[in-house]
Coordinates of C-alpha atoms in Angstrom, one line a residue:
X176 CA 91.0 -52.8 11.2
X177 CA 89.5 -54.6 14.3
X178 CA 85.7 -54.3 14.5
X179 CA 84.1 -53.4 17.8
X180 CA 82.9 -56.0 20.2
X181 CA 79.1 -56.2 20.6
X182 CA 77.5 -57.6 23.7
X183 CA 74.1 -59.0 24.3
X184 CA 72.6 -60.2 27.6
X185 CA 74.3 -59.9 31.0
X186 CA 76.9 -61.6 33.1
X187 CA 74.3 -62.9 35.6
X188 CA 72.3 -64.7 32.8
X189 CA 73.3 -65.5 29.2
X190 CA 76.0 -63.3 27.8
X191 CA 76.9 -63.3 24.1
X192 CA 79.9 -61.3 22.7
X193 CA 80.1 -60.9 18.9
X194 CA 82.8 -59.3 16.7
X195 CA 82.3 -59.1 12.9
X196 CA 84.9 -59.8 10.3
X197 CA 86.0 -57.2 7.7
X198 CA 83.7 -58.3 4.8
X199 CA 80.7 -56.0 4.3
X200 CA 79.7 -57.4 0.9
X201 CA 79.4 -60.8 -0.7
X202 CA 77.4 -63.9 0.2
X203 CA 75.4 -64.3 3.3
X204 CA 78.1 -66.5 4.7
X205 CA 80.9 -64.0 3.9
X206 CA 79.3 -61.0 5.5
X207 CA 78.2 -62.8 8.6
X208 CA 81.6 -64.3 9.4
X209 CA 82.8 -63.3 12.8
X210 CA 83.6 -64.5 16.3
X211 CA 81.0 -65.3 18.9
X212 CA 81.6 -66.1 22.6
X213 CA 78.8 -67.4 24.8
X214 CA 79.0 -67.7 28.6
X215 CA 76.7 -68.4 31.5
X216 CA 77.9 -67.0 34.8
X217 CA 81.6 -67.9 35.1
X218 CA 81.4 -70.8 32.6
X219 CA 82.3 -70.2 29.0
X220 CA 80.4 -72.4 26.6
X221 CA 81.4 -71.3 23.1
X222 CA 84.9 -69.9 22.6
X223 CA 87.8 -69.9 20.2
X224 CA 91.4 -71.1 20.8
X225 CA 91.2 -69.4 24.3
X226 CA 88.2 -69.0 26.5
X227 CA 88.6 -65.2 26.3
X228 CA 88.2 -65.3 22.5
X229 CA 85.2 -65.8 20.3
X230 CA 84.6 -68.8 18.1
X231 CA 84.9 -68.0 14.4
X232 CA 82.1 -69.1 12.1
X233 CA 79.5 -67.9 9.6
X234 CA 76.6 -66.9 11.7
X235 CA 73.9 -66.8 9.0
X236 CA 73.3 -70.4 10.2
X237 CA 72.4 -69.3 13.7
X238 CA 70.1 -66.7 12.2
X239 CA 68.3 -69.3 10.2
X240 CA 68.0 -71.5 13.3
X241 CA 66.5 -68.7 15.4
X242 CA 64.1 -67.7 12.6
X243 CA 62.8 -71.2 12.1
X244 CA 62.9 -72.5 15.7
X245 CA 61.8 -69.4 17.6
X246 CA 58.2 -70.5 18.3
X247 CA 59.3 -73.9 19.7
X248 CA 62.2 -72.3 21.6
X249 CA 60.1 -69.7 23.3
X250 CA 56.8 -71.6 23.8
X251 CA 57.7 -75.3 24.3
X252 CA 58.2 -76.2 27.9
X253 CA 58.3 -80.0 28.2
X254 CA 60.6 -82.7 27.1
X255 CA 59.2 -85.1 24.4
X256 CA 57.7 -88.5 25.3
X257 CA 56.8 -87.4 28.8
X258 CA 60.5 -87.7 29.8
X259 CA 61.7 -86.0 32.9
X260 CA 65.0 -84.4 34.0
X261 CA 67.3 -81.9 32.4
X262 CA 67.7 -81.5 28.7
X263 CA 71.3 -82.6 28.6
X264 CA 70.2 -86.0 29.8
X265 CA 67.4 -86.3 27.2
X266 CA 69.2 -88.7 24.8
X267 CA 70.4 -91.0 27.6
X268 CA 66.9 -91.3 29.1
X269 CA 65.4 -91.8 25.6
X270 CA 67.8 -94.6 24.7
X271 CA 67.1 -96.4 28.0
X272 CA 63.4 -96.1 27.2
X273 CA 63.9 -97.6 23.7
X274 CA 65.6 -100.8 25.0
X275 CA 63.4 -103.7 24.0
X276 CA 60.8 -101.5 22.4
X277 CA 59.4 -102.5 19.0
X278 CA 61.4 -100.9 16.2
X279 CA 58.4 -99.2 14.6
X280 CA 57.5 -97.5 17.9
X281 CA 61.1 -96.5 18.8
X282 CA 61.6 -95.1 15.3
X283 CA 58.6 -92.8 15.7
X284 CA 59.8 -91.7 19.1
X285 CA 63.3 -91.1 17.7
X286 CA 61.9 -88.6 15.2
X287 CA 60.1 -86.8 18.0
X288 CA 63.4 -86.6 20.0
X289 CA 65.3 -85.5 16.9
X290 CA 62.7 -82.7 16.2
X291 CA 63.0 -81.5 19.8
X292 CA 66.8 -81.5 19.7
X293 CA 66.9 -79.5 16.5
X294 CA 64.7 -76.9 18.2
X295 CA 66.4 -76.6 21.6
X296 CA 70.1 -77.3 21.1
X297 CA 71.9 -74.4 19.6
X298 CA 74.9 -76.2 18.3
X299 CA 72.7 -78.1 15.8
X300 CA 72.5 -74.9 13.9
X301 CA 76.2 -74.9 13.1
X302 CA 76.6 -77.4 10.2
X303 CA 80.1 -78.7 10.0
X304 CA 81.4 -77.2 13.2
X305 CA 81.7 -79.2 16.4
X306 CA 81.3 -77.3 19.6
X307 CA 79.7 -77.7 23.0
X308 CA 75.9 -78.2 23.0
X309 CA 73.8 -75.5 24.5
X310 CA 70.3 -76.7 25.4
X311 CA 67.6 -74.1 26.0
X312 CA 64.2 -75.0 27.4
X313 CA 61.7 -72.6 28.9
X314 CA 60.4 -73.7 32.4
X315 CA 57.6 -71.2 33.1
X316 CA 59.2 -67.9 34.1
X317 CA 62.6 -69.5 34.1
X318 CA 64.7 -71.0 31.4
X319 CA 66.8 -74.1 31.7
X320 CA 70.2 -73.7 30.0
X321 CA 72.3 -76.9 30.0
X322 CA 75.8 -77.6 28.8
X323 CA 79.1 -79.2 29.8
X324 CA 77.4 -81.2 32.5
X325 CA 75.9 -78.1 34.2
X326 CA 72.3 -76.9 34.4
X327 CA 71.3 -73.3 35.1
X328 CA 67.8 -72.0 35.7
X329 CA 67.8 -68.3 34.6
X330 CA 65.1 -65.7 34.1
X331 CA 63.4 -66.6 30.8
X332 CA 63.1 -62.9 29.6
X333 CA 66.8 -62.4 30.1
X334 CA 67.7 -65.5 28.0
X335 CA 65.3 -64.8 25.2
X336 CA 66.1 -61.1 25.1
X337 CA 69.8 -61.9 24.6
X338 CA 69.0 -64.4 21.8
X339 CA 66.6 -62.0 20.2
X340 CA 69.1 -59.1 20.2
X341 CA 71.8 -61.4 18.9
X342 CA 69.5 -62.6 16.1
X343 CA 68.5 -59.0 15.2
X344 CA 72.2 -58.0 14.9
X345 CA 73.0 -61.0 12.7
X346 CA 69.9 -60.1 10.5
X347 CA 71.2 -56.5 10.2
X348 CA 74.6 -57.8 9.1
X349 CA 73.1 -60.3 6.7
X350 CA 71.1 -57.5 5.0
X351 CA 74.4 -56.2 3.7
X352 CA 74.4 -59.2 1.3
X353 CA 72.2 -59.2 -1.7
X354 CA 71.9 -63.0 -2.1
X355 CA 68.7 -65.0 -1.8
X356 CA 69.9 -66.9 1.3
X357 CA 70.4 -63.6 3.3
X358 CA 67.0 -62.3 2.1
X359 CA 65.2 -65.5 3.2
X360 CA 66.9 -65.6 6.6
X361 CA 66.2 -61.9 7.3
X362 CA 62.5 -62.3 6.3
X363 CA 62.1 -65.4 8.5
X364 CA 63.7 -63.6 11.4
X365 CA 61.3 -60.6 11.0
X366 CA 58.2 -62.9 11.1
X367 CA 59.4 -65.4 13.7
X368 CA 56.8 -64.4 16.3
X369 CA 53.9 -64.7 13.7
X370 CA 52.6 -68.0 15.0
X371 CA 49.3 -69.6 13.8
X372 CA 47.0 -70.7 16.7
X373 CA 47.4 -74.4 15.8
X374 CA 51.2 -74.1 16.1
X375 CA 51.0 -72.1 19.3
X376 CA 48.7 -74.7 20.9
X377 CA 51.0 -77.6 19.9
X378 CA 54.1 -75.8 21.2
X379 CA 52.6 -74.4 24.4
X380 CA 50.9 -77.7 25.5
X381 CA 53.5 -80.1 24.0
X382 CA 50.5 -82.3 23.1
X383 CA 50.3 -84.4 19.9
X384 CA 47.9 -83.2 17.2
X385 CA 45.6 -86.1 17.6
X386 CA 45.1 -85.3 21.3
X387 CA 44.3 -81.7 20.5
X388 CA 41.8 -82.9 17.9
X389 CA 40.1 -85.1 20.6
X390 CA 39.6 -81.9 22.6
X391 CA 37.9 -80.2 19.7
X392 CA 40.9 -78.5 17.9
X393 CA 43.2 -75.6 18.7
X394 CA 40.6 -73.0 19.2
X395 CA 38.7 -75.1 21.8
X396 CA 41.9 -75.9 23.6
X397 CA 42.8 -72.2 23.7
X398 CA 39.4 -71.4 25.1
X399 CA 39.5 -74.3 27.6
X400 CA 42.9 -73.4 29.0
X401 CA 42.4 -69.6 28.7
X402 CA 45.6 -68.7 26.8
X403 CA 46.5 -67.1 23.5
X404 CA 49.4 -65.4 21.8
X405 CA 48.3 -62.1 23.2
X406 CA 47.4 -63.2 26.7
X407 CA 50.4 -65.6 27.1
X408 CA 50.4 -68.5 29.6
X409 CA 47.7 -69.2 32.1
X410 CA 47.4 -71.4 35.3
X411 CA 45.1 -73.8 33.4
X412 CA 47.7 -74.2 30.6
X413 CA 50.4 -74.9 33.2
X414 CA 48.2 -77.5 34.9
X415 CA 47.3 -79.2 31.6
X416 CA 50.9 -79.2 30.5
X417 CA 52.1 -80.9 33.7
X418 CA 49.3 -83.5 33.6
X419 CA 50.3 -84.3 30.0
X420 CA 48.5 -86.0 27.1
X421 CA 48.3 -89.3 29.1
X422 CA 45.3 -87.8 30.8
X423 CA 42.0 -88.6 29.1
X424 CA 40.5 -85.5 27.4
X425 CA 37.5 -85.7 29.7
X426 CA 39.8 -85.3 32.7
X427 CA 41.5 -82.3 31.2
X428 CA 38.0 -80.7 31.2
X429 CA 37.3 -81.8 34.8
X430 CA 40.6 -80.3 35.9
X431 CA 40.1 -77.0 34.0
X432 CA 36.5 -76.4 35.3
X433 CA 37.3 -75.9 39.1
X434 CA 40.5 -73.9 38.3
X435 CA 38.6 -71.6 36.0
X436 CA 35.9 -70.8 38.6
X437 CA 38.4 -70.3 41.4
X438 CA 38.9 -66.6 42.0
X439 CA 42.1 -65.1 43.5
X440 CA 42.0 -64.9 47.3
X441 CA 44.1 -63.1 49.9
X442 CA 47.3 -65.1 50.4
X443 CA 49.5 -62.9 52.6
X444 CA 50.7 -65.7 54.8
X445 CA 51.6 -67.9 51.8
X446 CA 53.3 -65.1 50.1
X447 CA 55.3 -64.3 53.2
X448 CA 56.6 -67.9 53.6
X449 CA 57.3 -68.2 49.9
X450 CA 59.4 -65.1 50.1
X451 CA 61.1 -66.4 53.3
X452 CA 62.1 -69.6 51.3
X453 CA 63.4 -67.6 48.3
X454 CA 66.9 -68.9 48.8
X455 CA 65.7 -72.4 48.0
X456 CA 64.0 -71.5 44.7
X457 CA 66.9 -72.1 42.4
X458 CA 67.1 -75.9 42.2
X459 CA 70.2 -76.0 40.0
X460 CA 70.7 -79.5 38.9
X461 CA 67.1 -81.0 38.7
X462 CA 68.4 -84.4 39.8
X463 CA 69.3 -83.0 43.3
X464 CA 65.9 -81.3 43.8
X465 CA 65.0 -83.6 46.7
X466 CA 67.9 -82.1 48.7
X467 CA 66.4 -78.7 48.2
X468 CA 63.0 -80.0 49.5
X469 CA 64.7 -81.3 52.7
X470 CA 66.6 -78.0 53.2
X471 CA 63.5 -75.9 52.6
X472 CA 61.4 -78.0 55.1
X473 CA 64.1 -77.6 57.7
X474 CA 64.3 -73.8 57.1
X475 CA 60.5 -73.5 57.4
X476 CA 60.3 -75.5 60.6
X477 CA 63.1 -73.4 62.0
X478 CA 61.3 -70.1 61.1
X479 CA 58.1 -71.4 62.6
X480 CA 59.9 -72.8 65.7
X481 CA 58.1 -76.0 64.9
X482 CA 59.0 -79.2 66.7
X483 CA 60.1 -82.2 64.5
X484 CA 56.9 -84.0 65.0
X485 CA 54.2 -84.8 62.4
X486 CA 52.8 -81.8 60.5
X487 CA 49.1 -81.8 59.4
X488 CA 49.6 -80.3 55.9
X489 CA 45.8 -79.9 55.4
X490 CA 45.5 -77.7 58.5
X491 CA 48.7 -75.8 57.6
X492 CA 47.5 -75.1 54.0
X493 CA 44.2 -73.8 55.5
X494 CA 46.1 -71.5 57.8
X495 CA 47.9 -70.2 54.7
X496 CA 44.6 -69.4 53.0
X497 CA 44.8 -72.2 50.5
X498 CA 41.5 -73.6 49.2
X499 CA 41.3 -77.4 49.2
X500 CA 38.7 -79.1 47.0
X501 CA 38.1 -82.7 46.0
X502 CA 37.4 -83.8 42.5
X503 CA 37.2 -87.2 40.8
X504 CA 39.1 -88.0 37.6
X505 CA 38.9 -91.1 35.4
X506 CA 42.6 -91.5 35.6
X507 CA 44.5 -92.5 38.8
X508 CA 47.8 -91.0 37.5
X509 CA 47.2 -87.5 38.8
X510 CA 46.9 -87.2 42.6
X511 CA 46.4 -83.4 42.8
X512 CA 46.8 -80.1 41.1
X513 CA 48.0 -76.9 42.8
X514 CA 47.4 -73.5 41.4
X515 CA 48.3 -69.9 42.5
X516 CA 48.4 -66.9 40.2
X517 CA 47.0 -63.4 39.6
X518 CA 43.7 -64.9 38.4
X519 CA 43.2 -68.1 40.4
X520 CA 44.0 -69.5 43.8
X521 CA 45.8 -70.4 45.8
X522 CA 44.1 -73.7 45.7
X523 CA 44.7 -77.5 45.7
X524 CA 42.4 -79.9 43.9
X525 CA 42.7 -83.5 45.0
X526 CA 41.7 -86.5 42.9
X527 CA 39.7 -88.8 45.1
X528 CA 40.6 -91.6 42.6
X529 CA 44.4 -90.8 42.7
X530 CA 46.8 -93.7 43.2
X531 CA 48.2 -92.1 46.4
X532 CA 45.6 -89.5 47.3
X533 CA 42.7 -92.0 47.6
X534 CA 43.6 -93.0 51.2
X535 CA 44.3 -90.9 54.3
X536 CA 48.1 -91.5 54.4
X537 CA 48.4 -90.8 50.7
X538 CA 46.3 -87.7 51.0
X539 CA 48.6 -86.3 53.6
X540 CA 51.6 -87.0 51.5
X541 CA 49.9 -85.5 48.4
X542 CA 49.0 -82.3 50.3
X543 CA 52.6 -82.0 51.6
X544 CA 53.8 -82.3 48.0
X545 CA 51.4 -79.6 46.8
X546 CA 52.4 -77.4 49.7
X547 CA 56.0 -77.6 48.4
X548 CA 54.9 -76.6 44.9
X549 CA 53.2 -73.5 46.3
X550 CA 56.1 -72.5 48.5
X551 CA 58.8 -73.1 46.0

C-alpha cells in the first residue's frame, strides 16, 4: 500500500516532500526509510530517478544531523576565516587562501572549514549516498540556500520552519523503533534548542573562543551586544559580527557604546525610499551585487528626478533623518557602521581613523556605502 505524501514548507521558499516506506517496526534505519524530494522555487535539488520522485534513503541520518547541528544552523551567520561570498564557493576560496600558507596554519583552518561544512551542508548527513549539496546559512532575516551553482535568499523563518517540521516528522517515525539509535536521535531532536550561553555566543558572533575570553567571557559579550536566547539578535550583535574578530576588543566596546545610547528616531523618509527600492533587495547571486547597487542608484535618482551630477551623501542622509557621528577606533580596517532597527537609529558612525573615511573623498564614498546599506 502506498503511504501518503507529506509536505513541509512552500513552493516560494524551501519545499520538502516525504513519503514513508511500509516498515513500521524494526531498527531506526528500517522505520525511517522513505523517499524525500527537496526543491527551491522551480529547481529540484534532491530527487530520485526522476525529478518528480523522491530520493530513497534512511532518514534517521538527517534527523541526527538536525539534532546535532541545529544551533549552528540557526544561529551562525558568517563564513569561517572571515571569507566572503556564497557558501557554495567556500572551498574554492579557502583553497586559494591556503596556497603558500604554512602547513600547521592551513591544517588548523581546514578543520574550521570542515566543521562549518558539516553544520551547514545537508548532504554531509547522508553517509554513503552521493547527492547534490544543499548549503544553508542564515543571513539576518534571510537565509542563503545554495546548490547546483545557484544561490537563493529566502525568508529565514520559512526555511527553518520547513526543516523543523521535517525533523519532527522523522522523529515521530523513528519513535516507532525501540532501538537505542532511534531513542538517542529523538532525544537530541527534542532538546536541539537548549543551547548554553557559551555556545550561543560562539555561534551568533562566529568569534573564536579566545576572542570571547578577551572580552570577558560569554556573559559579558551577551551584555555588551544586548542579545540572548530569549531576546534574539540585536543591532549591536549584527555590527559586531560584521566587524569580525579582526577588530581589537577595545574597538568592539567603542563601537557598541554609541549604538547602545542611540535611541530610535522618526525615519519616515528613509522608510519610504527603502520601500520604493524593495525590488532591488533580493540580490540573488552575491557576486553580482554591484549590479544591484547601480540599478538601485539609477532607480532612486529617477524617482527623485535627480540629475546625474555629484550627490552629497552626508546632506542626503541628513534629509532622511539619519544621525551621523564620528568615532575613533584603534583599527583602520572599519570605515563606518550603519544601524537601523526598532531600538536604535537610523545612524551612521564614521571611524576618523578608517583607511578610506579619514579624508574628505573617502568620507563621501563611505557615507554613500552606508546609505546603500540602509536603503537595501
